Coordinates of C-alpha atoms in Angstrom, one line a residue:
M1 CA -0.3 0.2 -0.1
A2 CA 1.2 3.1 -1.8
K3 CA 1.9 5.9 1.1
A4 CA 0.0 9.0 2.4
P5 CA 1.2 12.4 1.3
A6 CA 2.9 14.1 4.0
K7 CA 0.9 16.3 6.0
D8 CA 2.7 19.5 4.7
P9 CA 4.9 18.7 2.1
F10 CA 5.8 22.6 1.1
R11 CA 8.6 24.0 4.3
C12 CA 10.2 27.6 4.4
V13 CA 13.7 27.0 3.7
E14 CA 14.7 30.2 6.6
C15 CA 12.4 29.5 9.6
G16 CA 10.6 26.4 9.0
W17 CA 7.5 27.3 9.0
S18 CA 5.7 24.7 6.8
A19 CA 2.1 24.4 4.3
T20 CA -0.7 22.2 2.6
K21 CA 0.3 23.9 -0.9
W22 CA 3.2 26.4 -2.6
V23 CA 3.4 29.7 -2.0
G24 CA 5.4 32.6 -3.0
R25 CA 5.8 34.8 0.4
C26 CA 6.7 32.8 4.1
G27 CA 3.2 33.0 6.7
E28 CA 6.0 33.0 9.6
C29 CA 8.6 35.1 8.4
Q30 CA 6.9 37.9 5.7
A31 CA 10.3 36.4 3.4
W32 CA 9.5 35.3 -0.3
G33 CA 11.1 32.9 -2.3
T34 CA 11.8 30.7 0.7
V35 CA 9.2 28.1 0.6
E36 CA 9.9 24.8 -1.2
E37 CA 9.1 21.0 -2.0
I38 CA 9.9 19.1 1.0
A39 CA 11.5 15.9 -1.2
A40 CA 10.0 12.4 0.2
P41 CA 12.6 11.4 3.4
K42 CA 14.7 8.3 2.8
K43 CA 16.6 6.3 5.1
L44 CA 19.7 6.4 6.4
S45 CA 21.7 3.7 5.4
L46 CA 24.1 1.8 9.3
V47 CA 26.1 0.9 7.1
A48 CA 30.2 2.2 8.0
G49 CA 31.8 4.8 5.4
S50 CA 35.1 4.9 4.2
I51 CA 36.8 7.3 5.9
T52 CA 38.5 11.0 5.2
S53 CA 41.1 10.9 7.7
A54 CA 42.0 9.0 10.1
A55 CA 41.3 10.3 14.2
K56 CA 44.2 10.8 16.2
P57 CA 45.0 12.4 19.4
I58 CA 44.0 15.1 19.0
G59 CA 47.5 16.9 20.7
D60 CA 49.0 15.8 17.0
V61 CA 46.6 17.5 14.6
D62 CA 49.2 19.7 13.0
L63 CA 48.4 23.1 13.6
A64 CA 51.1 24.1 11.1
S65 CA 48.5 23.7 8.4
A66 CA 46.4 26.3 11.0
K67 CA 48.3 29.5 11.2
A68 CA 47.3 32.8 10.3
R69 CA 48.9 34.2 7.2
S70 CA 48.4 38.6 7.3
S71 CA 46.4 39.8 5.1
G72 CA 49.0 42.8 4.3
V73 CA 45.8 45.4 6.1
G74 CA 46.3 45.4 9.8
E75 CA 42.8 46.6 10.4
L76 CA 41.2 42.9 8.9
D77 CA 44.1 41.0 10.6
R78 CA 42.4 42.5 13.9
V79 CA 39.2 41.5 13.1
L80 CA 39.2 38.6 11.9
G81 CA 42.3 37.5 14.4
G82 CA 44.9 37.5 13.2
G83 CA 45.2 37.0 9.4
L84 CA 43.4 35.0 6.6
V85 CA 43.4 31.2 7.4
P86 CA 44.2 28.6 5.3
G87 CA 40.5 26.4 4.6
A88 CA 38.2 29.3 6.6
A89 CA 35.4 30.4 4.7
I90 CA 34.5 34.4 5.2
L91 CA 31.9 35.9 4.4
L92 CA 31.4 39.2 3.9
A93 CA 28.2 41.6 4.2
G94 CA 27.2 45.2 3.2
E95 CA 25.8 47.8 1.0
P96 CA 25.8 48.5 -2.9
G97 CA 28.2 51.3 -2.8
V98 CA 30.1 51.4 1.0
G99 CA 33.4 49.3 -0.1
K100 CA 33.4 45.8 0.0
S101 CA 34.8 45.3 -4.0
T102 CA 37.5 47.7 -3.6
L103 CA 38.7 46.9 0.3
L104 CA 38.8 43.3 -1.2
L105 CA 41.0 44.5 -4.4
T106 CA 43.5 46.2 -1.6
V107 CA 43.2 42.0 0.3
A108 CA 43.8 39.8 -3.1
A109 CA 47.5 43.1 -3.7
E110 CA 48.5 42.8 -0.3
T111 CA 48.6 38.9 -0.9
A112 CA 50.0 38.7 -3.7
K113 CA 52.7 41.3 -2.8
Q114 CA 53.6 38.8 -0.1
G115 CA 54.4 36.3 -2.4
M116 CA 50.7 33.9 -2.3
L117 CA 48.5 34.1 -5.4
A118 CA 45.2 35.3 -5.2
L119 CA 42.3 34.3 -7.4
Y120 CA 39.9 37.5 -8.0
I121 CA 36.8 36.1 -9.4
S122 CA 34.4 39.0 -9.9
G123 CA 30.5 38.4 -10.7
E124 CA 29.3 41.7 -11.4
E125 CA 32.0 43.6 -13.6
S126 CA 34.0 43.4 -16.9
A127 CA 37.5 42.1 -16.0
S128 CA 38.6 45.4 -17.4
Q129 CA 36.3 47.9 -15.4
V130 CA 38.2 45.8 -12.8
R131 CA 41.5 46.3 -14.2
L132 CA 40.7 50.0 -14.0
R133 CA 40.4 50.3 -10.2
A134 CA 43.0 47.9 -10.0
E135 CA 45.5 51.1 -11.6
R136 CA 43.9 53.6 -9.0
L137 CA 44.7 51.4 -6.1
N138 CA 48.0 50.0 -7.1
A139 CA 46.4 46.9 -6.2
I140 CA 48.8 45.2 -10.0
D141 CA 50.8 42.8 -8.7
K142 CA 51.7 39.6 -10.8
N143 CA 50.7 37.5 -8.3
L144 CA 46.9 38.3 -8.6
W145 CA 45.2 36.6 -11.3
L146 CA 41.5 37.7 -12.5
A147 CA 38.5 36.4 -14.0
A148 CA 35.0 37.8 -14.5
E149 CA 33.2 34.2 -14.4
S150 CA 29.2 34.4 -13.4
D151 CA 29.0 29.9 -13.4
L152 CA 30.1 27.4 -11.6
G153 CA 32.4 25.7 -13.7
A154 CA 34.1 28.2 -14.9
V155 CA 35.3 30.0 -11.5
I156 CA 35.7 25.6 -10.2
A157 CA 38.4 25.5 -13.9
H158 CA 39.8 28.6 -13.1
I159 CA 40.9 27.3 -9.4
D160 CA 41.3 24.1 -10.7
S161 CA 44.4 26.7 -13.3
V162 CA 45.4 28.7 -10.9
K163 CA 45.8 27.4 -7.3
P164 CA 44.7 30.5 -5.8
E165 CA 45.8 30.7 -1.5
L166 CA 43.7 33.6 -1.4
L167 CA 40.3 33.1 -3.5
V168 CA 37.4 36.1 -3.7
I169 CA 33.7 35.6 -5.1
D170 CA 32.5 39.0 -6.0
S171 CA 29.8 38.6 -5.8
I172 CA 28.0 34.3 -4.7
Q173 CA 24.3 36.0 -5.5
T174 CA 25.9 36.9 -8.8
I175 CA 27.3 33.0 -9.7
S176 CA 25.1 30.3 -11.0
S177 CA 24.6 26.1 -11.9
S178 CA 23.0 25.2 -14.4
A179 CA 23.4 22.1 -12.5
V180 CA 20.5 23.6 -9.6
D181 CA 17.1 24.1 -10.0
G182 CA 16.1 28.7 -9.3
A183 CA 16.7 31.4 -10.7
P184 CA 20.4 32.9 -10.2
G185 CA 21.4 34.8 -7.3
G186 CA 18.3 32.7 -5.2
I187 CA 18.0 30.7 -2.5
T188 CA 18.3 27.3 -3.1
Q189 CA 21.8 28.2 -6.1
V190 CA 23.2 30.6 -3.7
R191 CA 22.4 27.9 -0.7
E192 CA 24.6 24.6 -3.2
I193 CA 26.7 27.0 -4.6
A194 CA 28.7 28.8 -1.4
A195 CA 28.0 24.8 0.0
A196 CA 30.8 23.6 -3.6
L197 CA 33.0 26.4 -3.4
I198 CA 33.5 26.3 0.6
R199 CA 34.4 22.5 0.0
I200 CA 36.8 23.7 -1.9
A201 CA 38.5 25.8 0.1
K202 CA 38.3 23.7 3.0
E203 CA 40.0 20.0 0.9
R204 CA 43.0 22.4 -1.5
S205 CA 43.3 25.2 1.4
I206 CA 42.5 28.1 0.7
T207 CA 41.1 31.3 2.1
L208 CA 37.9 31.2 0.8
V209 CA 36.2 35.6 0.9
L210 CA 32.7 35.6 -0.3
V211 CA 30.5 39.3 -1.3
G212 CA 27.6 39.0 0.5
H213 CA 24.5 41.4 -0.4
V214 CA 21.9 42.6 2.5
T215 CA 18.4 43.5 2.2
K216 CA 16.5 46.2 2.9
D217 CA 16.9 46.2 6.7
G218 CA 20.6 44.7 6.6
S219 CA 20.2 41.8 6.9
I220 CA 21.9 39.8 5.1
A221 CA 20.4 38.7 0.9
G222 CA 19.7 34.6 0.9
P223 CA 19.7 32.0 3.1
R224 CA 20.1 32.1 7.2
L225 CA 21.7 28.0 6.4
L226 CA 24.6 30.9 4.5
E227 CA 26.2 32.3 8.1
H228 CA 26.0 29.2 9.2
L229 CA 28.5 27.4 6.6
V230 CA 30.1 29.8 6.6
D231 CA 33.6 30.5 9.3
V232 CA 33.6 33.7 9.5
V233 CA 31.3 36.5 9.4
L234 CA 31.8 40.2 8.5
N235 CA 29.3 43.4 8.2
F236 CA 31.2 46.0 6.2
E237 CA 29.1 49.5 6.6
G238 CA 29.5 53.1 6.8
E239 CA 27.1 56.5 5.9
R240 CA 27.8 57.0 2.0
H241 CA 28.6 61.1 2.7
S242 CA 31.1 60.0 5.5
R243 CA 34.9 59.0 4.5
L244 CA 34.5 56.2 7.9
R245 CA 34.3 52.7 7.4
L246 CA 34.0 50.1 9.3
I247 CA 33.2 46.4 9.3
R248 CA 32.1 44.6 12.7
T249 CA 32.0 41.4 13.5
I250 CA 29.3 38.9 13.6
K251 CA 30.9 35.0 13.8
N252 CA 34.3 34.3 13.8
R253 CA 35.6 30.4 14.0
F254 CA 38.7 32.3 15.5
G255 CA 39.1 34.9 17.4
A256 CA 36.8 36.9 18.8
S257 CA 33.6 38.2 17.9
D258 CA 33.1 41.2 19.1
E259 CA 36.5 43.2 16.4
V260 CA 35.5 46.0 14.7
G261 CA 38.1 47.3 12.2
C262 CA 38.1 51.3 11.1
F263 CA 38.7 52.4 7.5
D264 CA 39.2 55.1 5.3
L265 CA 37.9 55.0 2.6
N266 CA 38.8 58.1 0.5
D267 CA 40.5 58.5 -3.5
S268 CA 42.8 56.8 -4.0
G269 CA 41.9 54.2 -2.0
I270 CA 40.9 52.7 1.4
I271 CA 42.7 52.8 4.4
G272 CA 43.4 51.3 7.5
L273 CA 43.0 53.4 10.4
P274 CA 44.7 52.5 13.8
D275 CA 44.0 55.6 15.2
P276 CA 41.0 56.8 14.0
T277 CA 39.9 59.7 16.1
G278 CA 40.8 62.8 14.2
L279 CA 38.0 61.6 11.9
F280 CA 36.1 61.6 15.0
T281 CA 36.6 65.0 16.6
S282 CA 37.7 68.2 15.3
R283 CA 39.9 70.9 16.2
H284 CA 38.9 74.2 17.7
S285 CA 41.3 77.5 18.2
D286 CA 39.4 79.1 20.4
P287 CA 37.1 76.8 22.5
V288 CA 33.3 77.2 20.6
P289 CA 30.3 76.6 23.3
G290 CA 28.1 73.5 22.3
T291 CA 30.9 70.7 22.2
C292 CA 31.9 68.4 24.3
V293 CA 34.1 64.8 23.7
T294 CA 33.2 61.5 25.5
V295 CA 34.3 58.2 24.7
V296 CA 33.0 55.6 23.1
L297 CA 33.5 51.4 23.3
E298 CA 33.3 49.9 19.3
G299 CA 33.7 46.6 19.9
R300 CA 36.0 46.2 22.6
R301 CA 38.0 49.7 20.5
A302 CA 37.8 52.4 22.6
L303 CA 36.8 56.0 20.8
L304 CA 36.6 59.1 21.5
A305 CA 33.5 61.6 19.9
E306 CA 32.5 64.9 19.9
I307 CA 29.2 66.2 20.6
Q308 CA 28.6 69.4 18.1
S309 CA 24.7 70.9 19.8
L310 CA 23.6 73.6 18.5
V311 CA 20.5 76.3 20.7
S312 CA 18.6 78.3 19.2
A313 CA 17.7 82.2 21.4
P314 CA 14.5 81.7 23.0
K315 CA 11.2 84.1 21.6
S316 CA 12.0 87.7 22.1
D317 CA 8.4 87.8 23.8
G318 CA 8.8 84.8 26.5
R319 CA 6.7 82.6 25.9
D320 CA 6.1 79.4 24.4
W321 CA 5.1 79.4 20.7
G322 CA 5.1 75.5 21.4
N323 CA 6.6 73.3 18.0
A324 CA 9.8 73.4 18.8
R325 CA 12.4 71.2 16.3
R326 CA 14.8 68.4 18.0
V327 CA 16.9 67.3 15.1
T328 CA 19.6 64.8 15.6
S329 CA 22.5 63.0 13.0
G330 CA 24.2 60.2 14.4
L331 CA 22.3 59.5 17.3
D332 CA 19.3 58.2 18.8
N333 CA 16.9 60.3 18.4
A334 CA 14.4 58.7 20.8
R335 CA 17.3 58.2 23.8
T336 CA 18.3 62.2 23.2
A337 CA 15.4 63.6 23.1
M338 CA 14.6 61.9 26.9
T339 CA 18.0 63.6 27.5
L340 CA 16.8 67.2 27.2
A341 CA 13.5 66.1 29.0
V342 CA 15.7 66.0 31.6
L343 CA 18.2 68.1 31.3
D344 CA 14.5 71.6 31.6
L345 CA 13.6 69.4 34.3
R346 CA 15.9 68.6 36.6
A347 CA 18.4 70.5 35.8
G348 CA 16.6 73.7 34.8
I349 CA 18.2 74.4 31.5
K350 CA 15.4 76.1 30.1
I351 CA 14.6 74.5 26.3
T352 CA 11.0 73.9 26.1
G353 CA 9.9 76.0 22.2
R354 CA 13.9 76.5 21.3
D355 CA 15.0 73.9 18.8
V356 CA 17.3 71.9 19.7
Y357 CA 19.8 70.1 16.5
V358 CA 22.5 67.7 18.0
A359 CA 24.8 65.9 16.2
T360 CA 28.8 64.2 16.4
V361 CA 31.5 65.1 14.4
G362 CA 33.1 62.6 11.4
G363 CA 29.7 60.4 10.8
M364 CA 29.7 58.0 13.7
K365 CA 27.1 56.4 15.1
I366 CA 26.7 56.3 18.2
N367 CA 23.9 54.1 20.1
E368 CA 25.7 53.4 23.7
P369 CA 23.6 55.0 26.8
A370 CA 27.4 56.1 28.2
A371 CA 27.0 59.0 25.7
D372 CA 24.0 61.1 27.3
L373 CA 26.5 63.6 29.9
A374 CA 28.0 64.0 27.3
V375 CA 24.9 65.1 25.0
A376 CA 23.6 67.4 27.8
L377 CA 27.4 69.0 28.8
S378 CA 27.0 70.0 25.2
V379 CA 23.1 71.1 24.8
A380 CA 23.5 73.3 28.4
S381 CA 26.7 74.7 26.5
A382 CA 25.0 75.8 23.9
A383 CA 21.6 77.2 25.2
K384 CA 23.9 79.4 27.8
G385 CA 26.3 79.7 25.9
L386 CA 29.2 79.1 27.4
A387 CA 31.8 77.6 26.3
L388 CA 33.5 74.1 28.6
P389 CA 37.2 73.5 28.7
S390 CA 39.0 72.3 25.9
D391 CA 40.9 69.1 28.0
L392 CA 37.1 67.5 28.9
V393 CA 36.0 64.7 28.2
A394 CA 32.0 63.0 29.5
I395 CA 31.7 59.2 30.0
G396 CA 27.8 58.4 32.0
E397 CA 24.7 57.4 31.8
V398 CA 21.5 60.0 32.6
G399 CA 19.0 58.2 34.5
L400 CA 14.9 60.0 34.4
A401 CA 15.8 60.9 37.5
G402 CA 18.3 62.9 36.6
E403 CA 21.3 60.3 38.1
I404 CA 24.4 60.0 36.3
R405 CA 24.4 55.9 36.7
K406 CA 28.0 53.9 35.9
V407 CA 28.9 52.0 32.7
T408 CA 30.6 50.1 30.9
G409 CA 35.6 49.9 30.6
V410 CA 35.2 53.5 32.4
T411 CA 39.0 52.7 33.0
Q412 CA 39.2 51.7 29.0
R413 CA 37.9 55.1 28.1
V414 CA 39.3 57.1 30.9
A415 CA 42.2 55.5 30.6
E416 CA 42.5 56.5 26.1
A417 CA 41.0 59.7 27.2
A418 CA 44.1 60.5 28.8
R419 CA 46.2 59.0 26.1
L420 CA 45.2 60.9 24.1
G421 CA 46.0 64.0 26.5
F422 CA 42.6 65.0 27.5
K423 CA 43.0 66.2 31.1
R424 CA 40.3 66.2 33.3
V425 CA 37.2 63.3 32.5
I426 CA 33.5 63.3 34.3
V427 CA 32.5 60.1 35.7
P428 CA 29.7 58.7 37.4
V429 CA 30.0 58.8 41.1
G430 CA 31.5 55.4 42.1
S431 CA 34.6 54.9 39.0
D432 CA 36.5 54.3 41.1
L433 CA 39.5 55.3 39.3
K434 CA 43.2 56.3 39.7
I435 CA 44.9 56.5 36.1
P436 CA 47.5 59.2 36.4
G437 CA 47.2 62.5 33.6
I438 CA 43.9 62.8 34.1
E439 CA 41.3 64.9 36.9
I440 CA 38.9 62.6 37.5
L441 CA 36.1 65.1 38.5
E442 CA 32.4 62.6 39.5
A443 CA 28.8 63.5 39.8
S444 CA 25.7 61.9 40.9
R445 CA 23.0 63.8 39.1
V446 CA 23.3 66.5 35.9
E447 CA 22.6 69.7 37.4
Q448 CA 26.4 68.6 39.9
A449 CA 28.3 67.7 36.4
I450 CA 27.2 71.0 35.1
S451 CA 27.6 73.7 38.4
K452 CA 31.1 71.2 37.5
V453 CA 32.4 72.8 35.1
K454 CA 30.9 76.0 35.9
I455 CA 27.8 76.2 33.4
N456 CA 25.1 77.8 34.4

């Protein structure tokens, strides 16, 4: 007797939601094109198979083949945990135009200059277009090979011919195979092609770098399984109108998963920034009202950031006309609005009815609460028209009752400020800091911090 068909023969490859018939959009995660028919399960064989490599005591495993090699780009090595590991699969995702191709072409060239063969496969541009970019970046080397292909079979043929130690696929969504069902760039194609390339990289000890697209909400396009297949997932981000670019580690099997790499994207290429403080702070010949410096943590790195504020003059008749503007750039709008309310009600800095503009320098995005105190002091300075000391740094979270709360990593933050020449820092009470070369000012409430810097 024939077996009855499965109750729900169609399933979403992203979240596992099942349905009795095919639909274009998943009813659970709302993803398009992820519902596929489930193949009939096969009975597993319990017969022993052939062994690819014999098991051995873990202490006898050779480490030389997995030793990381420098990519030639120090900031990328920091994020990867030391460099490029043979056989590693790396997924680099980012929005269009952020500089992924520029970065990877630079990495491929620097690797080639160290004597290692690098193969760059471009599925989006012709070889001549990539060559033009390479000329601008000074990325020409005899050990760097280039091919423009979009077929998996042709890519494998190039791998067999060149035998590279570094393979860059730009991008994985552009490579397709006639042996795999689905449209090029679809979920099935991306999953199978990525799995095939990763298998080749593992077998031949090739460092594989895959470029991935992102969706409108900023997540990596394609099946979620792709992130589980690779060893490292990196997110390349930055504003189009800013030179700053950041690489954040989402997953890393070879190092820390909270590292951040900073890069400067300019006309001559992309350059790593071991000390990017100059991008986030501005130098003023004279103290200017409305500016305050804080220290934020990006992963494990402490970076100085400058907050600038502008508060309009009060109405001449003293009346509150309402509809005051609150504009932020680089800061969380809701959190800044709460800080302004605390400043008005708890600290007596009257900004009701006055337009307030708050922004970061250099296009930096600050989401952590440690910058609340700097925002409050910056707005208070602008409202009063009194400049803060140029050697002052403010670190602390502001609560709705006006209290200043402790933040994580305060010792590392203050040490970085002291290293860069700042002489005074305002921190929450109870921080218990003793760092030579910098004066520690503790404050328990916003109004107390304002009085310590003499802008009340």
